[in-house]
Amino acid sequence: GNQNEELCLPHRAFPMAAESGMGIHSLWGLSPAMDLLQLVPSAVADDLDAGATISILVAQPGDIRHLLCSISRRRRRPGVGALHFYLIEQPVEVLARHLLLLQIATDWELPIRQRANLFLEAFGNSLLQERTEAYVAALGRELVELACNGQGALEEIVDLSLIKYRDRDSLVDTFHSWAPSNPFDVEDLRDHRLRAHYGQRYDHRTNLGDWDYQMRIKPTGATVIHPKLYKGWRNTGVAFEFGEQIYDQPNRTHGSYVEGVMKKGKDKGIKKEIRGYWIDIVNSPYVSLGVDCETSHDEFAEGLFEVQNKGTGTEQNRHHCVEVAVYNMLAFLWEIETGAPYSMSKAHDIYSGLGEDASDLTNTQAAESDGAAAAAEGGESLRPTTEDDRRQQALVRARCIVQTFENVKVFPMKGGVDGLLAKKQFHGLFDVVSLSAGAAHHLGNDDFNSILKPNAAVVVEAAKFAVMLNKEQEAEYDSRISDMAEARGLRRVDLAGAERPAMFTFDRQA
């Protein structure tokens, strides 16, 4: 089947906004990355010295931001013994993509700067550079080995034992589908979605994008999302551009199958699996990584949100969401590899914290000339300039990475949270449960608490960043979350105390 045939499709998280913009499969979230370990209840935290296993359920997050954030900061909690993430999604294609992103993030051969950019490109762009297309296909082939034989770069981290065999076969099919030989006309498919979404107003789509920006994004305070970037992404599907690169190959990881019912023709009324472009075209990938970052370990991090000409009516953010997203990726990767939080060495320069990083080639060349100059003055160069230094650094890094991932396991699962409630193995298992907007309704299930430890924490995505809701719908969604949580006996304990949080945090009173 093909997406452009006439179909009736199922709808998801926000019934009141059942229009075509949000799509059916989420490949990013409606809230920034969060370190879920900071929610591990203090009572559990006390017995961490015993090396407790912390189990975290991440339901339908759309991407791996919470995993990367939590794993990268894990050494800040030396008492955490083992760390188990249960990552549940409905579509196999989204799980496949989580594995791809995890493998890119842990591709130690690539310099951190390059890896951060590559990750964001594969994550948020519907069109890729040719070399990225080839790289994604190559990782797809490696992931086939993981799914079939449990072998590959992720074999120590990823445990596929909770995935049924037929779903494993679908995973393998998905990995194969990333091969450049597979046609996926993403521009045509995306245009089809845009036309369905805008209808008669298709020719005014840039103005409509601007309207959404002014009415729904600006009021959240996330002006670091630059209107030009947001409108550009709305029209092209390309969110992260670096330098003079050309993005003209399809990102096949943005394709997925949906079961629809044929509306006309000889197959009318018959269910068909339709491969197409079923992802969000109104909520941008910027929210996951580009609107917020940790500021407590880096004196210059606040500067990323500096607003110039305040109060003049011509305010402008000095930096934008792509820079913040790169900064977040650098911070996650840096802390995974060095064990120390990332910090910039000069204001407004997101890459400056990489300073002496031997893996950062552009710096290494500069370092060689610096080194020569320093040697001429009889001084010492700070940067690892010799092959030995570099090898030494690589060794230290490798050791650090091993420690960061020690006893970390990721269990991908296909299905919904409701499927766990009846199973003995998940009974009382989770210290923390994170529900995206797409999974929030499970909080309404009377048996929801059966999977929680006695004093577990539950985080639920709020509707703050949901572009397609108006203020009333947003308030209605948020109050529904509060009602469901109250019915479960959960108490609200938001960390930020913000008036409009992006996530609600609750704990279970034991």
Coordinates of C-alpha atoms in Angstrom, one line a residue:
G1 CA 0.0 0.0 0.0
N2 CA 1.0 3.6 -0.3
Q3 CA 0.3 6.6 1.9
N4 CA -1.4 8.6 -0.9
E5 CA -4.3 6.2 -1.2
E6 CA -7.5 7.2 0.5
L7 CA -7.5 6.0 4.1
C8 CA -9.2 6.3 7.5
L9 CA -6.5 6.3 10.2
P10 CA -6.6 5.8 13.9
H11 CA -5.8 8.7 16.2
R12 CA -3.8 9.1 19.3
A13 CA -2.8 11.2 22.3
F14 CA -5.1 14.3 22.0
P15 CA -8.6 13.3 20.9
M16 CA -9.6 16.9 21.0
A17 CA -7.0 17.7 18.4
A18 CA -7.6 14.9 16.1
E19 CA -6.3 16.6 13.0
S20 CA -3.7 15.5 10.7
G21 CA -0.8 17.6 12.0
M22 CA 0.4 15.5 14.9
G23 CA 0.6 12.4 12.9
I24 CA 0.3 8.9 14.3
H25 CA 3.9 8.0 15.3
S26 CA 6.0 10.2 17.5
L27 CA 9.7 10.4 16.8
W28 CA 10.4 13.1 19.4
G29 CA 8.8 14.3 22.5
L30 CA 6.8 17.3 23.8
S31 CA 9.1 17.9 26.7
P32 CA 12.9 18.5 27.2
A33 CA 15.3 15.7 28.2
M34 CA 15.2 14.9 31.9
D35 CA 17.6 13.0 34.2
L36 CA 15.1 10.4 35.6
L37 CA 17.6 9.3 38.2
Q38 CA 17.1 12.6 40.1
L39 CA 13.5 11.3 40.8
V40 CA 14.7 8.1 42.4
P41 CA 12.9 8.3 45.8
S42 CA 15.1 9.2 48.7
A43 CA 14.2 6.1 50.6
V44 CA 15.6 4.0 47.8
A45 CA 18.5 6.4 47.5
D46 CA 19.5 5.5 51.1
D47 CA 19.9 1.8 50.4
L48 CA 21.8 2.6 47.2
D49 CA 25.0 1.8 48.9
A50 CA 23.8 -1.8 48.8
G51 CA 24.0 -1.2 45.0
A52 CA 20.3 -1.4 44.4
T53 CA 18.9 -2.0 40.9
I54 CA 17.0 1.0 39.8
S55 CA 14.2 0.1 37.3
I56 CA 12.8 2.9 35.1
L57 CA 9.9 2.6 32.7
V58 CA 10.1 5.0 29.8
A59 CA 6.7 4.9 28.0
Q60 CA 6.5 6.1 24.4
P61 CA 9.1 8.8 24.7
G62 CA 9.5 9.1 20.9
D63 CA 13.3 9.4 21.2
I64 CA 16.1 8.5 23.7
R65 CA 16.7 11.9 25.2
H66 CA 15.7 10.8 28.8
L67 CA 18.0 7.7 28.5
L68 CA 21.0 9.7 27.3
C69 CA 20.5 12.4 29.9
S70 CA 20.0 9.9 32.8
I71 CA 22.9 7.6 31.7
S72 CA 25.3 10.4 31.2
R73 CA 24.7 11.8 34.7
R74 CA 24.7 8.4 36.4
R75 CA 28.1 8.8 38.0
R76 CA 26.8 11.7 40.0
R77 CA 24.9 9.0 42.0
P78 CA 27.7 6.6 42.9
G79 CA 25.4 4.4 44.9
V80 CA 23.3 3.3 42.0
G81 CA 24.1 -0.3 41.4
A82 CA 22.4 -1.5 38.2
L83 CA 20.3 0.7 36.1
H84 CA 17.5 -0.9 34.0
F85 CA 15.5 1.1 31.5
Y86 CA 12.4 -0.5 30.0
L87 CA 11.7 1.4 26.8
I88 CA 8.2 0.7 25.5
E89 CA 6.7 1.9 22.1
Q90 CA 3.8 0.7 20.0
P91 CA 5.4 0.8 16.5
V92 CA 8.4 -1.4 15.8
E93 CA 9.9 1.4 13.6
V94 CA 10.2 3.7 16.6
L95 CA 12.0 1.1 18.6
A96 CA 14.3 0.4 15.7
R97 CA 15.1 4.1 15.6
H98 CA 15.8 4.2 19.3
L99 CA 18.4 1.5 18.8
L100 CA 19.9 3.5 15.9
L101 CA 20.2 6.7 17.9
L102 CA 21.7 4.7 20.8
Q103 CA 24.3 3.2 18.5
I104 CA 25.2 6.6 17.0
A105 CA 25.6 8.1 20.5
T106 CA 27.9 5.3 21.4
D107 CA 30.0 5.2 18.2
W108 CA 33.2 6.1 20.1
E109 CA 35.2 6.2 16.9
L110 CA 33.6 9.5 15.9
P111 CA 34.8 12.7 17.5
I112 CA 32.2 14.1 19.9
R113 CA 31.4 17.2 17.9
Q114 CA 30.8 15.2 14.7
R115 CA 28.8 12.6 16.6
A116 CA 26.6 15.3 18.2
N117 CA 25.8 16.8 14.8
L118 CA 25.2 13.4 13.2
F119 CA 22.9 12.3 15.9
L120 CA 20.8 15.5 15.5
E121 CA 20.7 15.1 11.8
A122 CA 19.5 11.5 11.9
F123 CA 17.1 12.4 14.7
G124 CA 15.3 15.5 13.4
N125 CA 15.9 15.8 9.7
S126 CA 13.6 14.1 7.1
L127 CA 16.3 14.8 4.5
L128 CA 19.9 13.7 5.1
Q129 CA 23.3 14.2 3.6
E130 CA 24.4 11.4 1.3
R131 CA 27.1 10.3 3.7
T132 CA 24.6 10.2 6.6
E133 CA 22.2 8.1 4.5
A134 CA 25.1 5.6 3.9
Y135 CA 26.0 5.7 7.6
V136 CA 22.4 5.0 8.8
A137 CA 22.2 2.1 6.3
A138 CA 25.5 0.7 7.6
L139 CA 24.3 0.9 11.2
G140 CA 21.1 -0.8 10.1
R141 CA 23.1 -3.7 8.8
E142 CA 24.9 -3.9 12.2
L143 CA 21.7 -3.8 14.1
V144 CA 20.4 -6.8 12.1
E145 CA 23.2 -8.8 13.8
L146 CA 22.0 -7.5 17.2
A147 CA 18.4 -8.5 16.5
C148 CA 19.3 -11.9 15.0
N149 CA 22.4 -13.0 17.0
G150 CA 22.6 -10.6 19.9
Q151 CA 25.9 -9.4 18.6
G152 CA 27.3 -5.9 17.8
A153 CA 28.2 -2.6 19.4
L154 CA 25.2 -2.6 21.7
E155 CA 25.3 -6.2 22.8
E156 CA 26.3 -5.3 26.4
I157 CA 23.7 -2.6 26.7
V158 CA 20.6 -3.7 24.9
D159 CA 18.6 -6.8 26.0
L160 CA 16.0 -7.9 23.4
S161 CA 14.6 -10.7 25.5
L162 CA 11.3 -9.0 26.1
I163 CA 10.6 -8.7 22.3
K164 CA 8.6 -11.5 20.7
Y165 CA 10.1 -13.3 17.8
R166 CA 7.7 -12.0 15.2
D167 CA 8.4 -8.4 16.4
R168 CA 12.1 -9.2 16.2
D169 CA 11.5 -10.1 12.5
S170 CA 9.7 -6.8 12.0
L171 CA 12.7 -5.0 13.6
V172 CA 15.0 -6.8 11.1
D173 CA 12.7 -5.7 8.3
T174 CA 12.9 -2.1 9.5
F175 CA 16.7 -2.2 9.7
H176 CA 16.8 -3.5 6.1
S177 CA 14.4 -0.8 5.0
W178 CA 17.0 1.8 5.6
A179 CA 19.1 0.6 2.7
P180 CA 19.6 3.4 0.0
S181 CA 18.2 1.0 -2.6
N182 CA 14.7 1.3 -0.9
P183 CA 12.6 4.0 -2.5
F184 CA 11.2 6.4 0.0
D185 CA 10.1 9.7 -1.6
V186 CA 10.0 11.7 1.6
E187 CA 9.5 15.0 0.0
D188 CA 6.4 13.9 -1.9
L189 CA 5.0 12.0 1.1
R190 CA 5.6 15.0 3.4
D191 CA 4.0 17.4 0.9
H192 CA 1.0 15.1 0.9
R193 CA 0.7 15.4 4.6
L194 CA 1.1 19.2 4.4
R195 CA -1.7 19.4 1.9
A196 CA -4.0 17.2 4.0
H197 CA -3.2 19.4 7.0
Y198 CA -3.6 22.8 5.4
G199 CA -6.3 22.0 2.9
Q200 CA -7.4 25.1 1.1
R201 CA -4.8 27.2 3.0
Y202 CA -1.8 25.2 1.7
D203 CA -0.4 28.3 -0.2
H204 CA -0.5 30.3 3.1
R205 CA 1.4 27.6 5.0
T206 CA 4.3 29.9 6.0
N207 CA 1.9 32.5 7.5
L208 CA 0.1 29.7 9.3
G209 CA 3.4 28.4 10.7
D210 CA 4.1 31.9 11.8
W211 CA 0.7 32.1 13.5
D212 CA 1.3 28.9 15.4
Y213 CA 4.7 30.2 16.4
Q214 CA 3.3 33.5 17.8
M215 CA 0.3 32.0 19.5
R216 CA 1.6 28.7 20.8
I217 CA 5.5 28.7 21.0
K218 CA 6.3 32.3 22.0
P219 CA 4.0 32.3 25.0
T220 CA 5.8 29.2 26.4
G221 CA 8.9 31.4 26.7
A222 CA 10.8 29.1 24.4
T223 CA 11.8 32.0 22.1
V224 CA 15.2 30.2 21.8
I225 CA 13.2 28.4 19.0
H226 CA 13.9 30.9 16.3
P227 CA 10.7 31.6 14.2
K228 CA 12.8 31.2 11.0
L229 CA 14.0 27.8 12.1
Y230 CA 10.6 26.6 13.2
K231 CA 8.9 27.8 9.9
G232 CA 11.7 26.3 7.9
W233 CA 11.3 23.0 9.6
R234 CA 7.5 23.1 9.1
N235 CA 8.0 23.6 5.3
T236 CA 11.0 21.3 4.7
G237 CA 11.2 18.7 7.5
V238 CA 14.9 19.7 8.0
A239 CA 15.4 20.9 11.6
F240 CA 19.2 20.8 12.1
E241 CA 21.5 22.2 9.4
F242 CA 25.3 22.5 9.9
G243 CA 27.5 24.7 7.7
E244 CA 27.2 24.4 3.9
Q245 CA 25.9 20.8 3.9
I246 CA 23.4 19.5 1.4
Y247 CA 20.5 17.6 2.7
D248 CA 18.8 15.9 -0.2
Q249 CA 18.5 12.1 0.6
P250 CA 15.5 10.6 2.4
N251 CA 15.8 9.8 6.1
R252 CA 14.2 6.3 5.9
T253 CA 14.0 6.1 9.7
H254 CA 11.2 8.7 9.4
G255 CA 9.0 6.1 7.5
S256 CA 6.7 3.7 9.2
Y257 CA 3.7 1.4 8.6
V258 CA 0.2 2.2 9.7
E259 CA -2.8 0.0 9.6
G260 CA -5.6 1.9 7.8
V261 CA -9.0 1.0 6.2
M262 CA -9.4 1.6 2.5
K263 CA -12.0 4.2 1.8
K264 CA -12.7 3.4 -1.8
G265 CA -11.8 1.2 -4.8
K266 CA -12.0 -2.5 -4.9
D267 CA -10.4 -2.9 -1.5
K268 CA -12.9 -0.6 0.2
G269 CA -13.3 -1.5 3.9
I270 CA -10.2 -3.8 3.9
K271 CA -7.4 -3.1 6.4
K272 CA -4.0 -2.5 4.8
E273 CA -0.6 -1.7 6.2
I274 CA 0.5 1.5 4.6
R275 CA 4.1 2.6 4.6
G276 CA 4.3 6.4 4.7
Y277 CA 5.3 9.5 6.5
W278 CA 3.2 9.4 9.6
I279 CA 5.1 11.7 12.0
D280 CA 4.5 15.0 13.5
I281 CA 4.5 18.1 11.1
V282 CA 3.5 20.7 13.7
N283 CA 5.4 19.9 16.9
S284 CA 9.1 20.3 16.1
P285 CA 12.0 18.1 17.2
Y286 CA 13.5 21.2 18.9
V287 CA 11.6 20.7 22.1
S288 CA 13.3 17.4 23.0
L289 CA 16.8 18.8 23.0
G290 CA 16.8 22.5 22.0
V291 CA 14.8 24.5 24.5
D292 CA 16.5 23.8 27.8
C293 CA 19.8 22.6 29.3
E294 CA 21.5 22.1 32.6
T295 CA 23.0 25.4 33.9
S296 CA 24.3 24.4 37.3
H297 CA 27.7 23.1 36.2
D298 CA 28.6 25.6 33.5
E299 CA 28.8 29.3 34.3
F300 CA 28.3 30.2 30.6
A301 CA 25.2 27.9 30.0
E302 CA 22.7 30.6 31.0
G303 CA 24.2 32.7 28.2
L304 CA 22.6 30.4 25.7
F305 CA 19.3 31.9 26.6
E306 CA 20.4 35.5 26.6
V307 CA 17.8 37.9 25.1
Q308 CA 19.2 41.0 23.5
N309 CA 17.3 44.4 23.4
K310 CA 15.0 43.4 26.2
G311 CA 11.8 45.4 26.5
T312 CA 12.4 47.3 23.2
G313 CA 9.9 45.3 21.1
T314 CA 12.8 44.1 19.0
E315 CA 14.0 41.4 21.5
Q316 CA 16.1 38.7 20.0
N317 CA 17.6 35.6 21.4
R318 CA 21.4 35.6 21.0
H319 CA 21.4 31.9 20.4
H320 CA 18.9 29.5 19.0
C321 CA 17.5 26.0 19.5
V322 CA 20.0 24.2 17.2
E323 CA 22.9 25.5 19.3
V324 CA 21.2 24.5 22.5
A325 CA 20.5 21.0 21.0
V326 CA 24.2 20.7 20.0
Y327 CA 25.2 21.8 23.5
N328 CA 23.0 19.2 25.1
M329 CA 24.4 16.4 22.9
L330 CA 28.0 17.6 23.6
A331 CA 27.2 17.6 27.3
F332 CA 25.7 14.1 27.3
L333 CA 28.5 12.6 25.3
W334 CA 31.2 14.4 27.2
E335 CA 30.0 13.3 30.6
I336 CA 29.6 9.7 29.4
E337 CA 33.2 9.7 28.2
T338 CA 35.0 11.8 30.8
G339 CA 32.8 11.3 33.9
A340 CA 32.8 15.1 34.4
P341 CA 30.0 17.6 33.5
Y342 CA 30.7 19.5 30.3
S343 CA 31.4 23.2 30.6
M344 CA 32.2 25.9 28.0
S345 CA 35.6 27.5 28.4
K346 CA 34.4 30.7 26.9
A347 CA 31.0 32.4 26.8
H348 CA 28.7 31.9 23.8
D349 CA 30.9 29.2 22.3
I350 CA 29.2 25.9 22.6
Y351 CA 32.2 23.9 21.4
S352 CA 34.7 25.6 23.6
G353 CA 34.5 23.0 26.3
L354 CA 36.0 20.4 23.9
G355 CA 39.2 22.5 24.0
E356 CA 41.8 19.9 24.6
D357 CA 39.9 17.0 23.2
A358 CA 42.3 15.0 21.0
S359 CA 39.3 13.5 19.2
D360 CA 38.3 16.9 17.9
L361 CA 40.3 17.0 14.7
T362 CA 39.9 20.7 14.0
N363 CA 41.4 21.5 17.4
T364 CA 44.2 18.9 17.0
Q365 CA 45.5 20.7 13.8
A366 CA 45.4 24.0 15.6
A367 CA 47.1 22.3 18.6
E368 CA 49.9 21.2 16.5
S369 CA 50.7 24.7 15.4
D370 CA 50.2 25.9 19.0
G371 CA 52.4 23.2 20.2
A372 CA 55.2 24.2 17.8
A373 CA 54.8 27.8 18.9
A374 CA 54.8 26.9 22.6
A375 CA 57.8 24.7 22.2
A376 CA 59.7 27.5 20.4
E377 CA 59.1 29.6 23.5
G378 CA 60.1 26.8 25.7
G379 CA 56.5 26.6 27.0
E380 CA 54.3 23.6 27.3
S381 CA 51.2 23.0 25.1
L382 CA 48.1 21.9 27.0
R383 CA 46.7 19.9 24.2
P384 CA 47.5 16.2 23.6
T385 CA 49.6 16.7 20.5
T386 CA 51.5 13.5 20.1
E387 CA 50.2 10.1 19.0
D388 CA 51.0 8.9 22.5
D389 CA 49.0 11.5 24.2
R390 CA 46.1 10.7 22.0
R391 CA 46.3 7.1 22.6
Q392 CA 46.5 7.8 26.3
Q393 CA 43.4 9.9 26.2
A394 CA 41.6 7.3 24.2
L395 CA 42.4 4.7 26.8
V396 CA 41.2 6.9 29.7
R397 CA 38.0 7.6 27.7
A398 CA 37.4 3.9 27.0
R399 CA 37.7 3.1 30.7
C400 CA 35.3 5.9 31.6
I401 CA 32.7 4.7 29.0
V402 CA 32.9 1.2 30.4
Q403 CA 32.2 2.6 33.9
T404 CA 29.3 4.8 32.8
F405 CA 27.6 1.8 31.1
E406 CA 28.5 -0.7 33.8
N407 CA 25.3 -2.6 34.7
V408 CA 23.2 -0.4 32.5
K409 CA 20.6 -2.4 30.5
V410 CA 18.0 -1.2 28.1
F411 CA 15.1 -3.5 27.5
P412 CA 13.1 -2.4 24.4
M413 CA 9.5 -3.6 24.4
K414 CA 6.7 -3.4 21.9
G415 CA 3.2 -2.6 23.1
G416 CA 1.5 -0.3 25.6
V417 CA 1.8 0.2 29.4
D418 CA -1.5 -1.6 29.9
G419 CA 0.2 -4.8 28.7
L420 CA 2.5 -4.7 31.7
L421 CA -0.1 -4.3 34.4
A422 CA -1.3 -7.9 34.3
K423 CA 2.2 -9.5 34.2
K424 CA 3.8 -10.8 37.3
Q425 CA 7.3 -9.9 36.3
F426 CA 6.5 -6.2 36.3
H427 CA 4.6 -6.2 39.6
G428 CA 6.1 -3.6 42.0
L429 CA 9.1 -3.3 39.7
F430 CA 9.5 0.4 38.9
D431 CA 11.2 3.2 40.8
V432 CA 10.4 5.7 38.2
V433 CA 7.8 5.7 35.4
S434 CA 7.9 8.4 32.7
L435 CA 4.7 8.7 30.6
S436 CA 4.7 10.8 27.4
A437 CA 1.6 12.6 26.3
G438 CA 0.9 9.5 24.1
A439 CA 1.0 7.2 27.1
A440 CA -0.5 9.5 29.7
H441 CA -4.0 7.9 29.5
H442 CA -2.6 4.8 31.2
L443 CA -2.6 6.7 34.4
G444 CA -6.4 6.3 34.2
N445 CA -6.1 2.6 34.6
D446 CA -7.2 1.4 38.0
D447 CA -4.3 -1.2 38.1
F448 CA -1.6 1.4 37.1
N449 CA -0.1 1.3 40.6
S450 CA 0.5 -2.4 40.4
I451 CA 3.8 -1.8 38.5
L452 CA 5.1 0.8 41.0
K453 CA 7.4 0.3 43.9
P454 CA 5.9 1.6 47.2
N455 CA 7.4 5.1 46.9
A456 CA 7.9 5.4 43.2
A457 CA 7.9 8.6 41.2
V458 CA 5.7 9.2 38.1
V459 CA 6.5 11.8 35.5
V460 CA 3.9 12.8 33.0
E461 CA 4.4 15.0 30.0
A462 CA 2.3 18.2 30.2
A463 CA 0.7 19.9 27.1
K464 CA 2.8 23.1 27.4
F465 CA 4.6 22.5 24.1
A466 CA 1.7 20.9 22.2
V467 CA 1.3 23.4 19.3
M468 CA -2.0 22.1 18.1
L469 CA -3.9 22.7 21.3
N470 CA -5.5 26.0 22.3
K471 CA -5.3 27.3 25.9
E472 CA -8.6 25.7 26.9
Q473 CA -7.6 22.3 25.5
E474 CA -4.2 22.5 27.1
A475 CA -5.8 23.3 30.5
E476 CA -8.3 20.5 30.0
Y477 CA -5.5 18.0 29.2
D478 CA -3.5 19.2 32.2
S479 CA -6.4 18.9 34.6
R480 CA -7.2 15.4 33.3
I481 CA -3.7 14.4 34.3
S482 CA -4.2 15.8 37.8
D483 CA -7.5 14.0 38.2
M484 CA -6.1 10.6 37.1
A485 CA -3.0 11.0 39.4
E486 CA -5.3 11.9 42.3
A487 CA -7.4 8.9 41.7
R488 CA -4.2 6.8 41.8
G489 CA -3.3 8.4 45.2
L490 CA -0.2 10.1 43.7
R491 CA 0.9 13.4 45.1
R492 CA 2.3 16.2 42.9
V493 CA 5.9 17.2 43.6
D494 CA 7.1 19.2 40.7
L495 CA 10.8 19.8 40.7
A496 CA 10.9 23.2 39.1
G497 CA 7.8 24.8 40.7
A498 CA 7.2 26.5 37.4
E499 CA 3.7 27.8 36.7
R500 CA 3.6 25.8 33.4
P501 CA 5.9 22.9 33.7
A502 CA 6.7 20.7 30.7
M503 CA 6.4 17.6 32.9
F504 CA 4.3 16.9 36.0
T505 CA 6.1 15.0 38.7
F506 CA 4.2 12.8 41.2
D507 CA 5.2 10.4 43.9
R508 CA 3.4 7.5 45.4
Q509 CA 2.8 7.9 49.1
A510 CA 3.8 4.6 50.5

